[in-house]
Tab-separated table of C-alpha atoms in Angstrom:
chain	number	residue	atom	x	y	z
A	1	MET	CA	88.610	162.725	165.035
A	2	ARG	CA	85.412	164.726	165.371
A	3	VAL	CA	83.884	165.715	168.708
A	4	GLY	CA	80.479	167.349	169.159
A	5	VAL	CA	80.157	170.047	171.835
A	6	ILE	CA	76.877	171.357	173.256
A	7	ALA	CA	76.362	173.860	176.092
A	8	ASP	CA	73.438	175.548	177.821
A	9	ILE	CA	70.517	173.413	176.678
A	10	HIS	CA	68.216	175.038	179.258
A	11	SER	CA	65.527	172.332	178.981
A	12	ASN	CA	65.023	173.102	175.283
A	13	ILE	CA	64.519	169.536	174.039
A	14	TYR	CA	63.831	170.659	170.458
A	15	ALA	CA	67.119	172.541	170.183
A	16	PHE	CA	68.948	169.678	171.917
A	17	LYS	CA	67.624	167.015	169.548
A	18	ALA	CA	68.264	169.192	166.508
A	19	CYS	CA	71.890	169.709	167.567
A	20	MET	CA	72.430	166.011	168.229
A	21	SER	CA	71.015	165.086	164.836
A	22	ARG	CA	73.279	167.586	163.081
A	23	LEU	CA	76.372	166.511	165.019
A	24	GLU	CA	75.684	162.854	164.283
A	25	GLN	CA	75.389	163.732	160.590
A	26	ALA	CA	78.750	165.499	160.860
A	27	GLY	CA	80.315	162.223	161.952
A	28	CYS	CA	81.085	163.077	165.568
A	29	GLU	CA	82.562	160.133	167.447
A	30	GLU	CA	82.393	161.595	170.955
A	31	TYR	CA	80.424	164.335	172.697
A	32	ILE	CA	81.134	166.971	175.321
A	33	PHE	CA	78.262	168.517	177.290
A	34	LEU	CA	79.143	171.669	179.214
A	35	GLY	CA	76.208	171.980	181.625
A	36	ASP	CA	73.018	173.976	182.184
A	37	TYR	CA	70.811	171.156	180.965
A	38	VAL	CA	67.691	172.438	182.721
A	39	SER	CA	65.589	175.544	183.474
A	40	ASP	CA	64.235	178.454	181.382
A	41	THR	CA	62.050	176.438	178.982
A	42	PRO	CA	59.390	173.871	179.948
A	43	TYR	CA	60.849	170.502	178.945
A	44	THR	CA	62.765	169.562	182.093
A	45	ARG	CA	61.783	165.894	182.246
A	46	GLU	CA	62.050	165.377	178.494
A	47	THR	CA	65.539	166.895	178.434
A	48	MET	CA	66.864	164.777	181.284
A	49	ASP	CA	65.443	161.570	179.828
A	50	TYR	CA	66.993	162.339	176.447
A	51	LEU	CA	70.349	163.244	178.013
A	52	TYR	CA	70.438	159.856	179.754
A	53	GLU	CA	69.572	158.168	176.451
A	54	VAL	CA	72.397	159.985	174.663
A	55	MET	CA	74.827	159.031	177.414
A	56	ASP	CA	73.809	155.373	177.079
A	57	THR	CA	74.351	155.318	173.314
A	58	HIS	CA	77.313	157.665	172.781
A	59	LYS	CA	80.692	158.269	174.381
A	60	CYS	CA	80.139	161.438	176.408
A	61	THR	CA	81.979	163.748	178.772
A	62	VAL	CA	79.442	165.575	180.937
A	63	LEU	CA	79.943	168.603	183.205
A	64	ARG	CA	77.791	170.376	185.780
A	65	GLY	CA	76.534	173.898	185.073
A	66	ASN	CA	75.401	176.625	187.434
A	67	ARG	CA	71.729	175.724	186.928
A	68	GLU	CA	72.442	172.235	188.216
A	69	GLU	CA	74.332	173.849	191.108
A	70	TYR	CA	71.241	175.887	192.004
A	71	VAL	CA	69.128	172.725	192.096
A	72	ILE	CA	71.644	170.931	194.318
A	73	ASP	CA	71.729	173.899	196.704
A	74	GLN	CA	67.937	174.092	196.822
A	75	ARG	CA	67.586	170.430	197.792
A	76	ARG	CA	70.172	170.980	200.528
A	77	LEU	CA	68.196	173.959	201.848
A	78	ILE	CA	64.910	172.062	201.832
A	79	ARG	CA	66.432	169.075	203.612
A	80	SER	CA	67.926	171.362	206.248
A	81	GLY	CA	64.492	172.745	207.113
A	82	ALA	CA	65.503	176.287	206.182
A	83	ASP	CA	62.772	178.895	205.913
A	84	LYS	CA	64.811	181.340	203.827
A	85	GLY	CA	65.887	180.998	200.218
A	86	ILE	CA	63.181	178.486	199.334
A	87	TRP	CA	61.936	179.044	195.791
A	88	ILE	CA	58.420	180.376	195.200
A	89	LYS	CA	56.268	181.252	192.216
A	90	ASN	CA	57.523	184.627	191.050
A	91	SER	CA	59.984	186.001	188.509
A	92	ALA	CA	62.860	185.732	190.969
A	93	SER	CA	62.720	181.967	191.438
A	94	GLY	CA	59.586	180.499	189.871
A	95	ASN	CA	61.431	179.328	186.784
A	96	LEU	CA	63.778	177.315	189.020
A	97	LEU	CA	60.884	176.027	191.131
A	98	TYR	CA	59.151	174.736	187.994
A	99	THR	CA	62.354	172.935	187.055
A	100	TYR	CA	62.905	171.518	190.540
A	101	GLU	CA	59.396	170.071	190.704
A	102	ARG	CA	60.041	168.066	187.530
A	103	LEU	CA	63.295	166.531	188.715
A	104	ASN	CA	63.710	163.598	191.070
A	105	ASP	CA	66.376	162.693	193.592
A	106	ALA	CA	68.156	160.486	191.062
A	107	ASP	CA	68.513	163.489	188.723
A	108	ILE	CA	69.931	165.671	191.489
A	109	ASP	CA	72.257	162.883	192.630
A	110	PHE	CA	73.445	162.724	189.018
A	111	PHE	CA	74.103	166.473	189.021
A	112	GLU	CA	76.115	166.121	192.233
A	113	SER	CA	78.254	163.419	190.621
A	114	LEU	CA	79.368	165.687	187.781
A	115	PRO	CA	82.561	167.766	187.835
A	116	ILE	CA	82.438	171.470	187.011
A	117	SER	CA	85.530	171.162	184.813
A	118	ALA	CA	87.847	168.514	183.391
A	119	VAL	CA	90.746	167.926	181.043
A	120	TYR	CA	89.536	166.158	177.930
A	121	ALA	CA	92.494	164.205	176.557
A	122	PRO	CA	91.713	161.461	174.022
A	123	GLU	CA	94.763	159.375	173.248
A	124	GLY	CA	96.853	160.814	170.439
A	125	TYR	CA	95.265	164.289	170.524
A	126	PRO	CA	96.074	167.550	172.341
A	127	ALA	CA	94.466	167.937	175.769
A	128	ILE	CA	91.634	170.449	176.213
A	129	THR	CA	90.482	172.119	179.431
A	130	ILE	CA	86.668	172.144	179.497
A	131	ALA	CA	84.343	173.958	181.894
A	132	HIS	CA	80.878	175.433	182.113
A	133	GLY	CA	81.915	178.803	183.544
A	134	SER	CA	85.598	178.636	184.473
A	135	PRO	CA	87.731	175.727	185.662
A	136	ASN	CA	87.031	176.444	189.347
A	137	ASN	CA	83.710	178.306	189.287
A	138	ASN	CA	80.759	177.331	187.116
A	139	ARG	CA	79.181	180.762	187.658
A	140	GLU	CA	82.166	182.759	186.379
A	141	LEU	CA	81.641	184.416	183.004
A	142	LEU	CA	84.568	184.111	180.615
A	143	GLN	CA	83.720	186.735	178.019
A	144	HIS	CA	85.839	186.888	174.883
A	145	ASP	CA	87.331	190.250	175.840
A	146	GLY	CA	87.584	189.485	179.560
A	147	GLU	CA	90.835	189.886	181.456
A	148	ASN	CA	89.833	186.830	183.497
A	149	THR	CA	89.608	184.849	180.257
A	150	LYS	CA	93.181	185.771	179.386
A	151	ALA	CA	94.252	184.955	182.930
A	152	TRP	CA	92.702	181.496	182.710
A	153	LEU	CA	94.377	180.813	179.379
A	154	GLU	CA	97.717	181.636	180.999
A	155	LYS	CA	96.939	179.507	184.061
A	156	ILE	CA	95.736	176.245	182.488
A	157	ASP	CA	98.158	173.503	181.496
A	158	THR	CA	96.568	172.936	178.083
A	159	ASP	CA	96.584	174.994	174.891
A	160	TYR	CA	92.783	174.921	174.587
A	161	LEU	CA	89.904	176.051	176.802
A	162	ILE	CA	86.244	175.399	175.948
A	163	CYS	CA	83.411	176.902	177.999
A	164	GLY	CA	79.732	177.764	177.852
A	165	HIS	CA	77.687	179.926	180.260
A	166	THR	CA	78.070	183.284	178.472
A	167	HIS	CA	75.727	182.291	175.603
A	168	ILE	CA	78.150	184.068	173.247
A	169	THR	CA	79.697	181.987	170.461
A	170	GLY	CA	83.239	182.520	169.243
A	171	THR	CA	86.958	182.168	169.812
A	172	THR	CA	89.711	184.205	171.461
A	173	SER	CA	93.463	183.660	171.087
A	174	HIS	CA	95.951	184.707	173.763
A	175	LYS	CA	99.633	183.895	174.007
A	176	GLY	CA	99.370	180.926	171.707
A	177	LYS	CA	96.327	179.429	173.406
A	178	LEU	CA	92.755	179.250	172.120
A	179	TYR	CA	89.521	179.904	174.025
A	180	MET	CA	86.320	178.604	172.429
A	181	ASN	CA	82.728	179.180	173.521
A	182	THR	CA	79.947	177.155	171.932
A	183	GLY	CA	77.121	179.582	172.671
A	184	ALA	CA	73.820	178.433	174.163
A	185	ALA	CA	71.949	175.699	172.315
A	186	GLY	CA	68.717	176.257	174.241
A	187	ILE	CA	68.417	180.052	174.372
A	188	SER	CA	70.783	181.575	171.870
A	189	ILE	CA	71.636	185.265	171.743
A	190	GLY	CA	71.390	186.861	168.319
A	191	THR	CA	70.276	183.761	166.417
A	192	PRO	CA	66.553	183.194	167.071
A	193	GLY	CA	65.341	179.802	165.860
A	194	LEU	CA	68.905	178.576	165.465
A	195	ALA	CA	70.693	176.462	168.078
A	196	PRO	CA	74.492	176.913	168.312
A	197	CYS	CA	76.750	173.898	168.784
A	198	MET	CA	80.271	173.001	167.721
A	199	VAL	CA	82.265	170.328	165.920
A	200	LEU	CA	85.876	169.950	166.998
A	201	GLU	CA	88.083	168.584	164.243
A	202	GLY	CA	91.155	167.037	165.789
A	203	THR	CA	94.574	165.947	164.565
A	204	SER	CA	97.577	164.825	166.552
A	205	LYS	CA	98.772	168.436	166.593
A	206	ALA	CA	95.728	170.677	166.836
A	207	TRP	CA	91.966	171.145	167.271
A	208	THR	CA	89.922	173.286	164.895
A	209	PRO	CA	86.380	174.429	165.786
A	210	GLU	CA	83.472	174.519	163.355
A	211	PHE	CA	80.528	176.481	164.736
A	212	LEU	CA	77.091	175.319	163.625
A	213	LEU	CA	73.688	177.020	163.765
A	214	VAL	CA	70.951	174.395	163.667
A	215	PRO	CA	67.306	175.311	162.970
A	216	TYR	CA	64.568	174.142	165.350
A	217	ASP	CA	60.963	175.092	166.150
A	218	ASN	CA	61.453	178.059	168.503
A	219	LYS	CA	57.812	179.102	168.047
A	220	LYS	CA	56.591	175.854	169.584
A	221	VAL	CA	58.936	176.341	172.533
A	222	CYS	CA	57.472	179.815	173.130
A	223	LEU	CA	53.895	178.556	172.942
A	224	ASP	CA	54.669	175.633	175.239
A	225	CYS	CA	55.839	178.059	177.930
A	226	PHE	CA	52.110	178.864	178.163
A	227	ARG	CA	50.656	175.442	177.402
A	228	MET	CA	52.834	173.639	179.943
A	229	GLY	CA	52.392	176.176	182.749
A	230	LEU	CA	55.869	177.682	182.949
A	231	MET	CA	54.568	181.216	182.380
A	232	ASP	CA	52.385	180.874	185.488
A	233	TYR	CA	55.455	180.257	187.646
A	234	ALA	CA	57.624	183.214	186.594
A	235	PRO	CA	55.707	185.613	184.316
A	236	TRP	CA	58.252	188.360	183.651
A	237	PHE	CA	61.276	186.085	183.652
A	238	ILE	CA	59.622	183.889	181.026
A	239	ASN	CA	58.422	186.913	179.052
A	240	SER	CA	62.079	187.907	178.785
A	241	ASN	CA	63.098	184.382	177.744
A	242	ILE	CA	60.407	184.372	175.066
A	243	GLN	CA	61.710	187.697	173.802
A	244	THR	CA	65.160	186.114	173.462
A	245	LEU	CA	63.787	183.021	171.737
A	246	ILE	CA	61.849	185.159	169.256
A	247	SER	CA	64.234	188.058	168.651
A	248	GLY	CA	67.660	187.017	169.930
A	249	TRP	CA	67.714	189.999	172.330
A	250	ASP	CA	68.725	189.024	175.855
A	251	ASN	CA	67.529	191.380	178.590
A	252	VAL	CA	66.924	188.929	181.431
A	253	ALA	CA	70.017	189.676	183.538
A	254	GLN	CA	69.430	193.435	183.256
A	255	MET	CA	65.766	192.978	184.155
A	256	VAL	CA	66.615	191.025	187.303
A	257	GLU	CA	69.212	193.585	188.428
A	258	ILE	CA	66.864	196.529	187.845
A	259	ALA	CA	64.074	194.722	189.709
A	260	LYS	CA	66.410	194.153	192.671
A	261	GLU	CA	67.394	197.831	192.717
A	262	LEU	CA	63.752	198.930	192.625
A	263	MET	CA	62.872	196.559	195.449
A	264	LYS	CA	65.763	197.709	197.648
A	265	ALA	CA	64.776	201.346	197.135
A	266	GLU	CA	61.214	200.659	198.274
A	267	GLU	CA	61.723	197.720	200.650
A	268	PRO	CA	65.281	197.866	202.046
A	269	ASP	CA	64.771	194.807	204.271
A	270	ALA	CA	63.250	192.572	201.581
A	271	GLU	CA	65.218	189.476	200.626
A	272	TRP	CA	65.560	187.463	197.445
A	273	PRO	CA	63.583	185.567	196.205
A	274	TYR	CA	60.602	187.107	197.995
A	275	MET	CA	60.008	189.900	195.502
A	276	ASP	CA	56.781	191.454	194.308
A	277	GLU	CA	56.120	191.089	190.579
A	278	LYS	CA	55.603	194.849	190.318
A	279	TYR	CA	59.374	195.326	190.376
A	280	PHE	CA	59.864	192.944	187.486
A	281	LYS	CA	57.014	194.591	185.593
A	282	ALA	CA	58.634	198.012	186.006
A	283	ALA	CA	62.034	196.689	184.976
A	284	ALA	CA	60.568	194.948	181.936
A	285	GLU	CA	58.783	198.111	180.831
A	286	ARG	CA	62.048	200.039	181.136
A	287	LEU	CA	63.800	197.488	178.906
A	288	GLY	CA	61.006	197.074	176.359
A	289	ILE	CA	60.183	193.464	177.247
A	290	PRO	CA	56.636	192.691	176.057
A	291	ASP	CA	53.998	191.024	178.206
A	292	TYR	CA	53.091	188.129	175.952
A	293	ARG	CA	50.190	187.239	178.250
A	294	ASP	CA	48.355	190.294	176.945
A	295	SER	CA	49.002	189.654	173.281
A	296	ASP	CA	48.127	187.214	170.570
A	297	LEU	CA	51.294	185.180	170.944
A	298	THR	CA	50.759	183.345	167.669
A	299	ARG	CA	50.577	186.660	165.831
A	300	GLU	CA	53.511	188.110	167.829
A	301	ILE	CA	55.880	185.316	166.856
């Protein structure tokens, strides 16, 4: 039996379709999707429509990622009439606002219906624990060298654990159990222009992973961040994403943390996401993130 596994699509329809094509060619009979379908690149609506199409035509197990969690929480805030925590156009939340505006209630209802983890157990094959982050928290990072990763391997009732969220591909063995991470199909670290996904080869006794790197048009994705207006919503956040798409270097989490520190030093009472772009600009300069708005993007990439 062959099972295709994809995580962290992040609205990147070109990477998503490329992975599906390759996994179909590999003879996959079923598919596991580990969450983070949306945000960070501009193809929110296209990605959701294609995901529904894949679910209609293939046998799929589908989980909820932290990005979907953010969207669910935002709708709850808006419906409550809250005046704090509502997303605005800036590098703290504009990327999520762009995504939210291109979803509808049916999409968010769908997100709410999804579990954050499950036990995948096709008849006649070993059971696998699957999650986006960890089995009880889709925002928890299970790094390959993490003590929490080892702890989860000891805690679960299966011999296999598959997760996404970290964007780091690979495997870790601990006490006879195997942790696998597919990497991020939509915004991969270290493999620009190549979308990671995984084929699981199963027998009655064991599962063996085959990690794939599938080429797609990352340059078009970068250009469409401008053409489709995403850059206008979250300039420095998207500049950092473009840097990752082009080079494989991921500085976005560091940039956000530095920006928060700079804001707190200057404006102790300021609250996320109401942050001035100057903090993101300073953080980006510190980390060497280019401003692609001031360059010939075609020449840069």
